[in-house]
């Protein structure tokens, strides 16, 4: 029997312990892990509701490239992603769905001296933390991807544990298992007003319904600012549109996800056979703010194609099938914004992942559920505190944000 | 029609898989597309979208007037990277740090 999930008419209880706003991978992964812990160790079961404005995977969780990597520039992020990748290894069995998880590695290419220094630093750091990243010459990089033109490549790194997933299946998997464990999942329903109560919050829905929640989780990513402003919560994360495309499907020919540090170009072959690729795109020449608009641009297609065909000439004959847009939720210091909100400790942020939330979600869902259900602290939670900006913020620690 | 009837021939999506999506409560073309992969292959839904719409209407899951196609994704037809690269107005950026 298929579990019913994500309906516009799912009955919502009047009172819940935890209401998660946003049915993306963060909200659903958290709900799944909370449901796993609920009622454990002599604690009463938690009632959990997830409320999604549109359909599941409608936001960034359904629009990202599906890359999953340990190759970060900061030890905290490397450790977090080692946890996430470890979790991915048997998650398909746990969720009962094919996640199309394929560990073909990530190949980073440096074409400048500065890029070279970043990769050397990464390999040193990854060795200390225990991630199996190694330095490669241009020729060694070409041995992994023979179709690359490495004339300009000065240095490369490769980590065979990195990989790709198919994002949609991931989200459906968390949703189905969360519902199976008692999470109430309501889609096609907007939260129009958040009203603080003496204990918790009343969520006023566009349908006229009201749900009271002891704690509320804002897992709406790039759309989180509007909800926060209602409560006077002033956080500096901002949406930024990112374009991406996929090609016609081909039989497997490309093992790793390749990143060119200089241009921000990345490309991988999904298990479906498509080349999935994006690039850092300079802001629109007219300076217009299109941060939350999701229309595709020709400028992206031509800019990406020119860069890709230069680095990987064989792609010239491949055909682009479809392009789309998804929003990054950009935090000014590159670190996520997770935890109690300033002034509203029971309104919990899970935002600001700056374009890399999907890959972190397996680890984040688990550590955040442990904190919410068991009070267990994780070192990243102190670092991700939404309160850090009031104190003037912290310096950027991470320079391996791509796109 | 049999359980092995293919609705989306690009992505091999069968009627059975669509029935499973509907059983899971998914009745919007956008969510059925993302649950089954229907319409994401080379023809981009030119064959299967109308069949899906017809099915949803026949089941009274949506009123005909409320039926909308899923978002169209450019390009209309597959185009080579070479042709698109030739249309670049600026040269690929010089390497930056």
Tab-separated table of C-alpha atoms in Angstrom:
chain	number	residue	atom	x	y	z
A	1	UNK	CA	0.000	0.000	0.000
A	2	UNK	CA	1.399	3.354	-0.989
A	3	UNK	CA	1.500	5.911	1.771
A	4	UNK	CA	-0.589	8.976	0.976
A	5	UNK	CA	1.573	12.076	1.203
A	6	UNK	CA	1.536	15.683	0.335
A	7	UNK	CA	-2.120	16.451	-0.149
A	8	UNK	CA	-3.928	19.787	-0.017
A	9	UNK	CA	-6.669	18.206	2.091
A	10	UNK	CA	-4.599	16.307	4.668
A	11	UNK	CA	-6.312	17.017	8.015
A	12	UNK	CA	-4.149	19.168	10.282
A	13	UNK	CA	-4.355	18.919	14.072
A	14	UNK	CA	-5.184	22.150	15.952
A	15	UNK	CA	-2.122	21.721	18.181
A	16	UNK	CA	1.283	20.236	17.392
A	17	UNK	CA	4.626	20.074	19.196
A	18	UNK	CA	6.632	20.981	16.099
A	19	UNK	CA	5.379	22.698	12.945
A	20	UNK	CA	7.861	22.756	10.070
A	21	UNK	CA	7.174	25.383	7.424
A	22	UNK	CA	8.666	24.299	4.096
A	23	UNK	CA	8.499	20.830	2.535
A	24	UNK	CA	11.991	20.814	1.051
A	25	UNK	CA	14.737	18.415	1.967
A	26	UNK	CA	15.641	20.333	5.137
A	27	UNK	CA	12.099	20.338	6.517
A	28	UNK	CA	11.302	16.774	5.507
A	29	UNK	CA	14.698	15.377	6.549
A	30	UNK	CA	14.273	17.013	9.944
A	31	UNK	CA	10.693	15.730	10.278
A	32	UNK	CA	11.834	12.209	9.375
A	33	UNK	CA	14.626	12.214	11.967
A	34	UNK	CA	12.380	13.783	14.617
A	35	UNK	CA	9.786	11.074	13.995
A	36	UNK	CA	12.520	8.409	14.356
A	37	UNK	CA	13.498	9.834	17.769
A	38	UNK	CA	9.970	10.660	18.896
A	39	UNK	CA	8.799	8.639	21.883
A	40	UNK	CA	12.255	7.201	22.481
A	41	UNK	CA	14.091	7.001	25.817
A	42	UNK	CA	10.910	7.293	27.898
A	43	UNK	CA	9.872	10.540	26.187
A	44	UNK	CA	6.309	11.101	24.945
A	45	UNK	CA	5.816	11.003	21.175
A	46	UNK	CA	6.067	14.324	19.365
A	47	UNK	CA	3.288	15.519	17.102
A	48	UNK	CA	4.882	16.938	13.958
A	49	UNK	CA	3.341	18.743	10.980
A	50	UNK	CA	5.062	19.883	7.781
A	51	UNK	CA	3.304	22.639	5.832
A	52	UNK	CA	4.388	23.329	2.243
A	53	UNK	CA	3.111	26.295	0.228
A	54	UNK	CA	3.301	24.509	-3.137
A	55	UNK	CA	4.092	20.900	-4.119
A	56	UNK	CA	7.042	18.951	-2.681
A	57	UNK	CA	10.369	19.583	-4.470
A	58	UNK	CA	8.969	22.839	-5.886
A	59	UNK	CA	11.809	24.904	-4.404
A	60	UNK	CA	15.580	24.583	-4.357
A	61	UNK	CA	15.380	20.910	-3.294
A	62	UNK	CA	13.917	20.024	-6.670
A	63	UNK	CA	16.157	22.337	-8.670
A	64	UNK	CA	19.746	21.652	-7.598
A	65	UNK	CA	22.457	19.657	-9.354
A	66	UNK	CA	22.564	16.807	-6.831
A	67	UNK	CA	26.289	17.046	-6.043
A	68	UNK	CA	27.457	15.582	-2.741
A	69	UNK	CA	31.073	16.275	-1.721
A	70	UNK	CA	33.551	16.268	1.146
A	71	UNK	CA	35.883	18.676	-0.643
A	72	UNK	CA	35.380	21.837	1.373
A	73	UNK	CA	37.861	24.417	2.574
A	74	UNK	CA	36.947	24.337	6.239
A	75	UNK	CA	37.289	21.394	8.654
A	76	UNK	CA	33.752	21.753	10.073
A	77	UNK	CA	32.210	21.482	6.618
A	78	UNK	CA	34.479	18.577	5.620
A	79	UNK	CA	33.451	16.628	8.748
A	80	UNK	CA	29.767	17.448	8.239
A	81	UNK	CA	29.900	16.223	4.644
A	82	UNK	CA	31.786	13.055	5.646
A	83	UNK	CA	28.795	12.343	7.931
A	84	UNK	CA	26.330	13.169	5.161
A	85	UNK	CA	28.019	10.892	2.613
A	86	UNK	CA	28.243	8.101	5.193
A	87	UNK	CA	24.479	8.474	5.747
A	88	UNK	CA	23.832	8.414	1.980
A	89	UNK	CA	25.444	4.980	1.674
A	90	UNK	CA	22.522	3.057	3.158
A	91	UNK	CA	19.823	5.717	2.981
A	92	UNK	CA	18.213	4.118	-0.074
A	93	UNK	CA	17.580	0.980	2.019
A	94	UNK	CA	16.251	3.030	4.949
A	95	UNK	CA	13.958	5.138	2.783
A	96	UNK	CA	12.960	2.299	0.478
A	97	UNK	CA	13.555	4.342	-2.671
A	98	UNK	CA	16.276	4.476	-5.324
A	99	UNK	CA	18.245	7.680	-4.641
A	100	UNK	CA	20.457	7.193	-7.733
A	101	UNK	CA	23.447	7.810	-5.427
A	102	UNK	CA	26.648	7.266	-7.380
A	103	UNK	CA	30.130	7.853	-5.929
A	104	UNK	CA	32.123	8.840	-8.991
A	105	UNK	CA	34.182	11.413	-7.072
A	106	UNK	CA	34.605	15.172	-7.524
A	107	UNK	CA	37.438	16.474	-9.674
A	108	UNK	CA	38.414	20.098	-8.922
A	109	UNK	CA	40.549	21.912	-11.506
A	110	UNK	CA	42.726	24.957	-10.766
A	111	UNK	CA	43.848	27.183	-13.629
A	112	UNK	CA	45.403	29.960	-11.521
A	113	UNK	CA	48.060	30.175	-8.854
A	114	UNK	CA	45.434	31.220	-6.280
A	115	UNK	CA	43.294	28.199	-7.182
A	116	UNK	CA	46.327	25.977	-6.903
A	117	UNK	CA	46.961	27.245	-3.350
A	118	UNK	CA	43.350	26.549	-2.361
A	119	UNK	CA	43.583	22.967	-3.587
A	120	UNK	CA	46.922	22.401	-1.821
A	121	UNK	CA	45.427	23.756	1.399
A	122	UNK	CA	42.359	21.506	0.992
A	123	UNK	CA	44.396	18.333	0.554
A	124	UNK	CA	46.453	19.143	3.658
A	125	UNK	CA	43.272	19.823	5.671
A	126	UNK	CA	41.380	16.798	4.327
A	127	UNK	CA	44.325	14.567	5.281
A	128	UNK	CA	44.135	15.877	8.864
A	129	UNK	CA	40.358	15.324	9.035
A	130	UNK	CA	40.473	11.918	7.330
A	131	UNK	CA	38.894	12.648	3.934
A	132	UNK	CA	40.620	10.728	1.097
A	133	UNK	CA	41.307	13.692	-1.215
A	134	UNK	CA	44.474	13.606	-3.305
A	135	UNK	CA	46.382	16.103	-5.433
A	136	UNK	CA	46.651	15.354	-9.145
A	137	UNK	CA	48.708	16.769	-11.977
A	138	UNK	CA	46.882	17.923	-15.096
A	139	UNK	CA	47.850	14.655	-16.804
A	140	UNK	CA	46.455	12.617	-13.914
A	141	UNK	CA	43.198	14.603	-14.072
A	142	UNK	CA	42.998	13.827	-17.760
A	143	UNK	CA	43.468	10.132	-17.019
A	144	UNK	CA	40.228	10.289	-14.999
A	145	UNK	CA	38.343	12.340	-17.625
A	146	UNK	CA	40.131	11.733	-20.963
A	147	UNK	CA	37.901	14.227	-22.813
A	148	UNK	CA	39.196	17.233	-20.800
A	149	UNK	CA	41.411	19.850	-22.411
A	150	UNK	CA	43.920	20.317	-19.587
A	151	UNK	CA	46.262	22.761	-21.364
A	152	UNK	CA	45.454	25.484	-18.792
A	153	UNK	CA	45.068	23.203	-15.762
A	154	UNK	CA	47.854	23.733	-13.208
A	155	UNK	CA	46.666	21.359	-10.495
A	156	UNK	CA	43.652	19.200	-9.614
A	157	UNK	CA	42.212	17.336	-6.651
A	158	UNK	CA	40.103	14.208	-6.590
A	159	UNK	CA	38.079	12.583	-3.833
A	160	UNK	CA	36.609	9.218	-4.851
A	161	UNK	CA	33.987	9.276	-2.066
A	162	UNK	CA	32.224	12.377	-3.459
A	163	UNK	CA	29.282	11.773	-5.743
A	164	UNK	CA	25.909	12.713	-7.145
A	165	UNK	CA	22.295	11.893	-6.305
A	166	UNK	CA	18.968	12.462	-8.000
A	167	UNK	CA	17.359	15.144	-5.787
A	168	UNK	CA	13.672	14.419	-6.426
A	169	UNK	CA	13.791	10.831	-5.225
A	170	UNK	CA	15.607	11.932	-2.085
A	171	UNK	CA	12.810	14.319	-1.090
A	172	UNK	CA	10.039	11.804	-1.863
A	173	UNK	CA	11.886	9.205	0.198
A	174	UNK	CA	12.060	11.410	3.289
A	175	UNK	CA	8.431	12.489	2.806
A	176	UNK	CA	7.041	8.956	2.556
A	177	UNK	CA	8.955	7.674	5.573
A	178	UNK	CA	8.090	10.732	7.664
A	179	UNK	CA	4.388	10.243	6.886
A	180	UNK	CA	4.662	6.528	7.614
A	181	UNK	CA	5.964	7.457	11.075
A	182	UNK	CA	3.102	9.798	11.828
A	183	UNK	CA	4.240	13.171	10.463
A	184	UNK	CA	1.294	15.149	9.063
A	185	UNK	CA	2.217	16.491	5.625
A	186	UNK	CA	0.086	19.261	4.131
A	187	UNK	CA	0.960	20.690	0.708
A	188	UNK	CA	-0.510	23.500	-1.424
A	189	UNK	CA	-1.085	25.511	1.755
A	190	UNK	CA	0.506	28.876	2.644
A	191	UNK	CA	1.233	30.196	6.095
A	192	UNK	CA	-0.043	33.765	5.808
A	193	UNK	CA	0.557	34.943	9.381
A	194	UNK	CA	2.692	33.833	12.299
A	195	UNK	CA	1.253	34.982	15.613
A	196	UNK	CA	3.406	34.688	18.761
A	197	UNK	CA	1.557	33.181	21.744
A	198	UNK	CA	2.570	33.000	25.401
A	199	UNK	CA	3.831	29.492	24.558
A	200	UNK	CA	4.689	28.924	20.926
A	201	UNK	CA	2.953	30.313	17.868
A	202	UNK	CA	-0.351	30.274	16.002
A	203	UNK	CA	0.094	29.680	12.270
A	204	UNK	CA	-2.708	31.211	10.222
A	205	UNK	CA	-3.114	29.392	6.908
A	206	UNK	CA	-4.525	30.720	3.643
A	207	UNK	CA	-7.415	28.296	4.036
A	208	UNK	CA	-8.531	30.047	7.228
A	209	UNK	CA	-7.284	27.209	9.427
A	210	UNK	CA	-5.106	27.909	12.458
A	211	UNK	CA	-2.450	25.527	13.794
A	212	UNK	CA	-0.891	26.168	17.203
A	213	UNK	CA	2.666	24.912	17.547
A	214	UNK	CA	4.914	24.763	20.590
A	215	UNK	CA	7.904	25.184	18.290
A	216	UNK	CA	8.060	26.332	14.671
A	217	UNK	CA	10.856	25.550	12.211
A	218	UNK	CA	11.425	27.955	9.327
A	219	UNK	CA	12.748	25.674	6.583
A	220	UNK	CA	11.724	27.897	3.677
A	221	UNK	CA	15.262	28.735	2.519
A	222	UNK	CA	15.302	31.520	-0.061
A	223	UNK	CA	11.722	32.442	0.897
A	224	UNK	CA	12.431	32.625	4.643
A	225	UNK	CA	12.817	36.393	4.930
A	226	UNK	CA	9.118	37.190	4.597
A	227	UNK	CA	8.185	34.892	7.511
A	228	UNK	CA	11.026	36.221	9.646
A	229	UNK	CA	10.064	39.843	9.063
A	230	UNK	CA	6.564	39.149	10.421
A	231	UNK	CA	8.173	38.444	13.788
A	232	UNK	CA	10.683	41.272	13.551
A	233	UNK	CA	13.517	38.785	13.061
A	234	UNK	CA	16.188	40.487	11.003
A	235	UNK	CA	18.606	38.039	9.391
A	236	UNK	CA	21.010	38.776	6.518
A	237	UNK	CA	20.415	35.752	4.252
A	238	UNK	CA	19.222	36.746	0.783
A	239	UNK	CA	17.994	34.811	-2.281
A	240	UNK	CA	20.208	34.529	-5.327
A	241	UNK	CA	19.050	32.908	-8.547
A	242	UNK	CA	21.192	30.156	-10.024
A	243	UNK	CA	20.648	28.635	-13.453
A	244	UNK	CA	21.344	25.059	-14.443
A	245	UNK	CA	20.674	22.754	-17.405
A	246	UNK	CA	20.668	19.140	-18.440
A	247	UNK	CA	21.618	17.557	-21.756
A	248	UNK	CA	20.181	14.694	-23.710
A	249	UNK	CA	20.873	11.389	-21.906
A	250	UNK	CA	23.927	9.441	-23.009
A	251	UNK	CA	25.345	6.109	-21.928
A	252	UNK	CA	27.743	6.453	-18.960
A	253	UNK	CA	31.010	8.136	-19.990
A	254	UNK	CA	31.843	10.563	-17.161
A	255	UNK	CA	32.613	9.305	-13.665
A	256	UNK	CA	33.292	12.378	-11.492
A	257	UNK	CA	31.573	15.698	-11.096
A	258	UNK	CA	34.097	18.196	-12.524
A	259	UNK	CA	34.485	21.740	-11.147
A	260	UNK	CA	36.557	24.465	-12.786
A	261	UNK	CA	37.416	26.830	-9.918
A	262	UNK	CA	38.131	29.810	-12.175
A	263	UNK	CA	34.777	30.015	-13.934
A	264	UNK	CA	32.598	28.239	-11.370
A	265	UNK	CA	31.622	25.757	-14.114
A	266	UNK	CA	30.559	22.348	-12.835
A	267	UNK	CA	29.269	19.327	-14.707
A	268	UNK	CA	28.435	15.738	-13.906
A	269	UNK	CA	26.614	12.870	-15.539
A	270	UNK	CA	23.548	11.845	-13.617
A	271	UNK	CA	22.594	8.200	-13.293
A	272	UNK	CA	19.816	9.018	-15.772
A	273	UNK	CA	22.602	9.719	-18.291
A	274	UNK	CA	22.170	13.486	-18.634
A	275	UNK	CA	24.999	15.954	-18.298
A	276	UNK	CA	23.907	18.302	-15.489
A	277	UNK	CA	25.799	21.574	-15.526
A	278	UNK	CA	25.835	25.121	-14.157
A	279	UNK	CA	28.244	28.041	-13.823
A	280	UNK	CA	28.813	31.253	-11.869
A	281	UNK	CA	26.949	33.821	-13.939
A	282	UNK	CA	27.885	37.476	-13.543
A	283	UNK	CA	24.922	39.629	-12.500
A	284	UNK	CA	22.641	40.881	-15.257
A	285	UNK	CA	24.265	43.796	-17.120
A	286	UNK	CA	21.323	46.091	-16.347
A	287	UNK	CA	21.719	45.420	-12.623
A	288	UNK	CA	18.084	44.363	-12.211
A	289	UNK	CA	17.248	42.326	-9.127
A	290	UNK	CA	15.871	39.020	-10.332
A	291	UNK	CA	16.712	37.121	-7.160
A	292	UNK	CA	13.453	35.221	-6.775
A	293	UNK	CA	12.351	35.099	-10.399
A	294	UNK	CA	12.627	31.641	-11.879
A	295	UNK	CA	12.737	32.376	-15.593
A	296	UNK	CA	15.531	30.913	-17.709
A	297	UNK	CA	17.968	33.070	-19.661
A	298	UNK	CA	19.740	32.690	-23.009
A	299	UNK	CA	22.714	34.534	-21.473
A	300	UNK	CA	23.257	31.565	-19.156
A	301	UNK	CA	23.065	29.044	-22.012
A	302	UNK	CA	25.588	30.828	-24.211
A	303	UNK	CA	27.988	31.690	-21.386
A	304	UNK	CA	27.963	28.137	-20.046
A	305	UNK	CA	28.268	26.578	-23.504
A	306	UNK	CA	31.278	28.721	-24.412
A	307	UNK	CA	33.074	27.760	-21.178
A	308	UNK	CA	32.115	24.081	-21.288
A	309	UNK	CA	33.069	23.461	-24.918
A	310	UNK	CA	36.476	25.057	-24.281
A	311	UNK	CA	37.234	22.828	-21.261
A	312	UNK	CA	35.595	19.688	-22.676
A	313	UNK	CA	35.575	20.053	-26.497
A	314	UNK	CA	33.732	16.771	-27.076
A	315	UNK	CA	30.588	18.352	-25.595
A	316	UNK	CA	30.264	20.610	-28.680
A	317	UNK	CA	28.141	17.978	-30.414
A	318	UNK	CA	26.000	17.195	-27.361
A	319	UNK	CA	22.552	18.726	-27.166
A	320	UNK	CA	21.018	20.796	-24.376
A	321	UNK	CA	17.630	19.392	-23.458
A	322	UNK	CA	16.256	21.654	-20.763
A	323	UNK	CA	17.246	24.538	-18.498
A	324	UNK	CA	15.742	25.847	-15.277
A	325	UNK	CA	16.446	28.090	-12.286
A	326	UNK	CA	16.607	27.580	-8.540
A	327	UNK	CA	17.381	29.979	-5.728
A	328	UNK	CA	20.440	29.859	-3.472
A	329	UNK	CA	19.715	31.142	0.060
A	330	UNK	CA	22.920	33.095	0.550
A	331	UNK	CA	24.338	33.823	3.974
A	332	UNK	CA	26.895	36.659	4.079
A	333	UNK	CA	29.612	34.605	5.783
A	334	UNK	CA	28.880	31.436	3.767
A	335	UNK	CA	27.760	29.522	6.871
A	336	UNK	CA	24.199	28.274	7.362
A	337	UNK	CA	21.756	29.969	9.741
A	338	UNK	CA	20.373	27.272	12.016
A	339	UNK	CA	18.895	27.419	15.500
A	340	UNK	CA	16.774	29.642	17.759
A	341	UNK	CA	15.922	33.052	16.280
A	342	UNK	CA	17.000	36.219	18.080
A	343	UNK	CA	14.061	37.289	20.285
A	344	UNK	CA	12.035	34.160	19.419
A	345	UNK	CA	13.890	31.084	20.690
A	346	UNK	CA	11.026	28.726	19.763
A	347	UNK	CA	11.079	29.922	16.135
A	348	UNK	CA	13.914	27.867	14.723
A	349	UNK	CA	15.787	28.680	11.531
A	350	UNK	CA	17.130	26.048	9.124
A	351	UNK	CA	18.202	28.432	6.390
A	352	UNK	CA	21.153	30.143	4.733
A	353	UNK	CA	22.832	27.078	3.241
A	354	UNK	CA	24.130	29.175	0.342
A	355	UNK	CA	23.412	26.736	-2.480
A	356	UNK	CA	24.792	23.653	-0.739
A	357	UNK	CA	21.969	22.644	1.607
A	358	UNK	CA	20.887	19.602	-0.321
A	359	UNK	CA	24.164	17.758	0.155
A	360	UNK	CA	24.306	18.725	3.835
A	361	UNK	CA	20.681	17.841	4.581
A	362	UNK	CA	21.155	14.189	5.580
A	363	UNK	CA	23.600	15.199	8.328
A	364	UNK	CA	21.718	18.394	9.251
A	365	UNK	CA	18.341	16.638	9.608
A	366	UNK	CA	19.846	14.155	12.023
A	367	UNK	CA	21.874	16.571	14.156
A	368	UNK	CA	19.034	19.073	14.359
A	369	UNK	CA	16.510	16.393	15.358
A	370	UNK	CA	18.897	15.233	18.083
A	371	UNK	CA	19.133	18.770	19.373
A	372	UNK	CA	15.353	19.391	19.251
A	373	UNK	CA	14.294	16.023	20.678
A	374	UNK	CA	17.181	15.192	23.021
A	375	UNK	CA	18.923	18.510	23.647
A	376	UNK	CA	22.113	17.086	22.145
A	377	UNK	CA	24.481	19.838	20.969
A	378	UNK	CA	26.518	19.515	17.756
A	379	UNK	CA	29.614	21.688	17.209
A	380	UNK	CA	28.170	23.181	13.994
A	381	UNK	CA	25.116	24.506	15.831
A	382	UNK	CA	27.190	27.029	17.799
A	383	UNK	CA	28.807	28.176	14.579
A	384	UNK	CA	25.494	28.384	12.679
A	385	UNK	CA	23.732	30.387	15.423
A	386	UNK	CA	21.319	32.984	13.962
A	387	UNK	CA	22.403	35.262	16.818
A	388	UNK	CA	25.949	35.657	15.499
A	389	UNK	CA	25.093	38.572	13.209
A	390	UNK	CA	23.849	40.812	16.056
A	391	UNK	CA	27.331	40.612	17.534
A	392	UNK	CA	28.791	41.898	14.259
A	393	UNK	CA	28.984	38.542	12.516
A	394	UNK	CA	32.029	36.423	11.893
A	395	UNK	CA	34.623	36.279	9.170
A	396	UNK	CA	34.011	34.003	6.201
A	397	UNK	CA	35.674	30.628	6.793
A	398	UNK	CA	34.606	28.842	3.612
A	399	UNK	CA	35.798	29.603	0.063
A	400	UNK	CA	34.641	26.421	-1.665
A	401	UNK	CA	31.129	27.643	-2.486
A	402	UNK	CA	30.507	26.936	-6.167
A	403	UNK	CA	28.048	28.594	-8.529
B	1	UNK	CA	-4.752	-0.465	-21.600
B	2	UNK	CA	-2.539	-2.688	-19.492
B	3	UNK	CA	-0.298	-2.116	-16.473
B	4	UNK	CA	2.601	-1.965	-18.934
B	5	UNK	CA	1.049	0.796	-21.017
B	6	UNK	CA	3.682	3.500	-21.455
B	7	UNK	CA	2.418	7.038	-21.031
B	8	UNK	CA	5.843	8.726	-21.304
B	9	UNK	CA	7.980	6.880	-23.834
B	10	UNK	CA	11.087	9.056	-23.283
B	11	UNK	CA	11.345	8.192	-19.591
B	12	UNK	CA	9.542	4.822	-19.642
B	13	UNK	CA	6.782	5.971	-17.287
B	14	UNK	CA	3.911	3.476	-17.218
B	15	UNK	CA	0.269	3.885	-16.348
B	16	UNK	CA	0.927	1.818	-13.212
B	17	UNK	CA	3.481	4.364	-12.018
B	18	UNK	CA	1.026	7.194	-12.540
B	19	UNK	CA	-1.616	5.237	-10.639
B	20	UNK	CA	0.870	4.886	-7.782
B	21	UNK	CA	1.496	8.645	-7.754
B	22	UNK	CA	-2.251	9.319	-7.650
B	23	UNK	CA	-2.620	6.784	-4.823
B	24	UNK	CA	0.047	8.755	-2.927
B	25	UNK	CA	-2.193	11.813	-3.143
B	26	UNK	CA	-0.356	13.555	-5.987
B	27	UNK	CA	-2.823	15.118	-8.411
B	28	UNK	CA	-0.988	18.173	-9.780
B	29	UNK	CA	0.866	17.751	-13.105
B	30	UNK	CA	3.982	19.401	-11.624
B	31	UNK	CA	4.154	16.951	-8.726
B	32	UNK	CA	3.347	13.900	-10.844
B	33	UNK	CA	6.125	14.965	-13.216
B	34	UNK	CA	8.587	15.119	-10.312
B	35	UNK	CA	7.394	11.854	-8.761
B	36	UNK	CA	7.520	9.792	-11.951
B	37	UNK	CA	9.933	11.656	-14.266
B	38	UNK	CA	7.150	11.980	-16.843
B	39	UNK	CA	7.814	14.710	-19.400
B	40	UNK	CA	11.500	15.211	-18.565
B	41	UNK	CA	12.934	13.389	-21.583
B	42	UNK	CA	13.843	14.602	-25.068
B	43	UNK	CA	10.255	15.456	-26.140
B	44	UNK	CA	9.666	17.374	-22.872
B	45	UNK	CA	6.088	16.231	-22.482
B	46	UNK	CA	4.863	16.842	-26.024
B	47	UNK	CA	3.535	13.266	-26.093
B	48	UNK	CA	2.616	12.463	-22.513
B	49	UNK	CA	1.309	15.670	-20.977
B	50	UNK	CA	-2.053	15.580	-22.740
B	51	UNK	CA	-2.506	11.907	-21.836
B	52	UNK	CA	-1.861	12.730	-18.184
B	53	UNK	CA	-4.223	15.710	-18.267
B	54	UNK	CA	-6.949	13.590	-19.812
B	55	UNK	CA	-6.515	10.963	-17.108
B	56	UNK	CA	-6.744	13.523	-14.282
B	57	UNK	CA	-9.894	15.044	-15.791
B	58	UNK	CA	-11.493	11.618	-16.385
B	59	UNK	CA	-10.918	10.793	-12.708
B	60	UNK	CA	-12.465	14.077	-11.578
B	61	UNK	CA	-9.184	14.986	-9.909
B	62	UNK	CA	-9.125	18.343	-11.649
B	63	UNK	CA	-11.643	20.490	-13.510
B	64	UNK	CA	-10.799	20.834	-17.209
B	65	UNK	CA	-10.651	24.623	-16.887
B	66	UNK	CA	-8.128	24.396	-14.036
B	67	UNK	CA	-5.752	22.118	-15.951
B	68	UNK	CA	-2.407	23.750	-16.763
B	69	UNK	CA	0.645	22.325	-18.521
B	70	UNK	CA	3.830	22.098	-16.501
B	71	UNK	CA	6.370	24.897	-16.896
B	72	UNK	CA	7.939	24.842	-20.354
B	73	UNK	CA	11.721	24.492	-20.229
B	74	UNK	CA	13.800	26.037	-23.002
B	75	UNK	CA	15.044	25.211	-25.548
B	76	UNK	CA	11.929	24.144	-27.474
B	77	UNK	CA	14.016	21.564	-29.278
B	78	UNK	CA	17.424	20.169	-28.299
B	79	UNK	CA	20.286	22.481	-29.384
B	80	UNK	CA	24.010	21.647	-29.427
B	81	UNK	CA	26.424	23.279	-26.996
B	82	UNK	CA	28.452	24.358	-30.050
B	83	UNK	CA	25.555	26.325	-31.522
B	84	UNK	CA	24.880	27.978	-28.166
B	85	UNK	CA	28.583	28.730	-27.595
B	86	UNK	CA	28.656	30.515	-30.954
B	87	UNK	CA	25.943	32.816	-29.629
B	88	UNK	CA	28.003	34.009	-26.665
B	89	UNK	CA	28.165	37.807	-26.724
B	90	UNK	CA	31.197	37.936	-24.471
B	91	UNK	CA	34.246	35.721	-24.572
B	92	UNK	CA	34.520	33.218	-21.742
B	93	UNK	CA	35.955	35.065	-18.787
B	94	UNK	CA	39.658	35.005	-18.209
B	95	UNK	CA	40.567	32.880	-15.229
B	96	UNK	CA	40.101	34.661	-11.923
B	97	UNK	CA	41.305	33.517	-8.485
